[in-house]
CSV table of C-alpha atoms in Angstrom, one decimal:
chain,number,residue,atom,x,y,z
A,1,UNK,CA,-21.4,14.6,-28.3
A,2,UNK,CA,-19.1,17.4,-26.3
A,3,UNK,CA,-20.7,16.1,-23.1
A,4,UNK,CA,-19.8,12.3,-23.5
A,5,UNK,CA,-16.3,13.6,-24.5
A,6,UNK,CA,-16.3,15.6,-21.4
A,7,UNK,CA,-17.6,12.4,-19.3
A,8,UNK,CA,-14.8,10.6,-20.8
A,9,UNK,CA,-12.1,12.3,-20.0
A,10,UNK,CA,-12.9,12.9,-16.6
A,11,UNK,CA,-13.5,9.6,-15.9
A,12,UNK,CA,-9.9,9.2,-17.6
A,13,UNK,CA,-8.4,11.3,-14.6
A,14,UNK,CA,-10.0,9.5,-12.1
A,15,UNK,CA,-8.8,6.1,-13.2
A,16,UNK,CA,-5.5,7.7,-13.8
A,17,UNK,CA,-5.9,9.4,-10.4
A,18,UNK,CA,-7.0,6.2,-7.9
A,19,UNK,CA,-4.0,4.2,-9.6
A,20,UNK,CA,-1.4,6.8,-9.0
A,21,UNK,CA,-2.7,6.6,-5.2
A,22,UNK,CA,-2.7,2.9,-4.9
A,23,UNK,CA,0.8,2.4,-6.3
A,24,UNK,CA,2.1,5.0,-4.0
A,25,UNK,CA,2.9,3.8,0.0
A,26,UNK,CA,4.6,5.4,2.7
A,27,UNK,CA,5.7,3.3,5.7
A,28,UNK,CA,6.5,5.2,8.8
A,29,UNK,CA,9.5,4.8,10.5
A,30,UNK,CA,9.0,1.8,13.5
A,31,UNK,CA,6.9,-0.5,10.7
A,32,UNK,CA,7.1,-2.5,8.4
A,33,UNK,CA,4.3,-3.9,5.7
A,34,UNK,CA,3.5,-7.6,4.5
A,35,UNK,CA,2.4,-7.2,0.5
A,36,UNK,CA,1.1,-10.0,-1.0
A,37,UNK,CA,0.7,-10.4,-4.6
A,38,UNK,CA,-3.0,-12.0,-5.9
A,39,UNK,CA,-2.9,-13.6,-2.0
A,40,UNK,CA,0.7,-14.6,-2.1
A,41,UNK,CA,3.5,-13.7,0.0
A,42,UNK,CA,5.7,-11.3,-2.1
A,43,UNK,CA,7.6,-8.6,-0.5
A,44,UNK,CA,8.1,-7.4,3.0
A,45,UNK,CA,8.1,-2.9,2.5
A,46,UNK,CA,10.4,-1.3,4.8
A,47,UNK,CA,9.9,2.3,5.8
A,48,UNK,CA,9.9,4.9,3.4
A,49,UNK,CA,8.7,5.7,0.1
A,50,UNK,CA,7.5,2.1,-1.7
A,51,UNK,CA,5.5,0.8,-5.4
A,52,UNK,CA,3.2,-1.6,-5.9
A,53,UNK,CA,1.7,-2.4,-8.5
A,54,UNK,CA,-2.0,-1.3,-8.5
A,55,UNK,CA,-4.4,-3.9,-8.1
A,56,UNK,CA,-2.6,-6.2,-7.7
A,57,UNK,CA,-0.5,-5.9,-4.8
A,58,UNK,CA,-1.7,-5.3,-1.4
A,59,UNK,CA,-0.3,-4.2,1.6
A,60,UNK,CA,-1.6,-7.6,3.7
A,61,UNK,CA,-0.3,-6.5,7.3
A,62,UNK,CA,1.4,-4.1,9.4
A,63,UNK,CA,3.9,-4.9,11.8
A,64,UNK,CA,4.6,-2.8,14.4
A,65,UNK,CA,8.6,-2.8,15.2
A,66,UNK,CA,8.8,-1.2,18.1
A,67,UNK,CA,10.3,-2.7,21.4
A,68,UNK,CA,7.6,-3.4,24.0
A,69,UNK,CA,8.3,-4.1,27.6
A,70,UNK,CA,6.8,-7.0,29.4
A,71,UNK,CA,6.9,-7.8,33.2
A,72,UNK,CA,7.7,-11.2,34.6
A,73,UNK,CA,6.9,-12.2,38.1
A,74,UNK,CA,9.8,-12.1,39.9
């Protein structure tokens, strides 16, 4: 009986553990993430600390925001 218990509650943590992580993003500076919301456009993150809401958001893209230098024929 202890040893179910025991199974139990670590398998609490876990859980408890995987949705803290997923609800958690960082952006770095120079990008920006797409979320989408059960396939839906919902939110564009800036950078920074961001929530979601776990399993059910997810970060679709990442857009890179940085300045990139192209070269025409003169």
């Amino acid at each position: 009986m202890e040893a179910i218990v025991g199974v139990l509650i670590i398998v609490i943590v876990v859980f408890a553990i995987v949705t803290l992580l997923r609800s958690v993003r960082i952006v770095p500076q120079q990008r920006m993430d797409v979320v989408e919301r059960l396939g839906k456009y919902k939110r564009t993150l800036s950078p920074g600390l961001n929530l979601l809401v776990p399993f059910v958001d997810s970060v679709r893209s990442k857009v890179d925001m940085r300045e990139q230098v192209v070269s025409f024929p003169p």
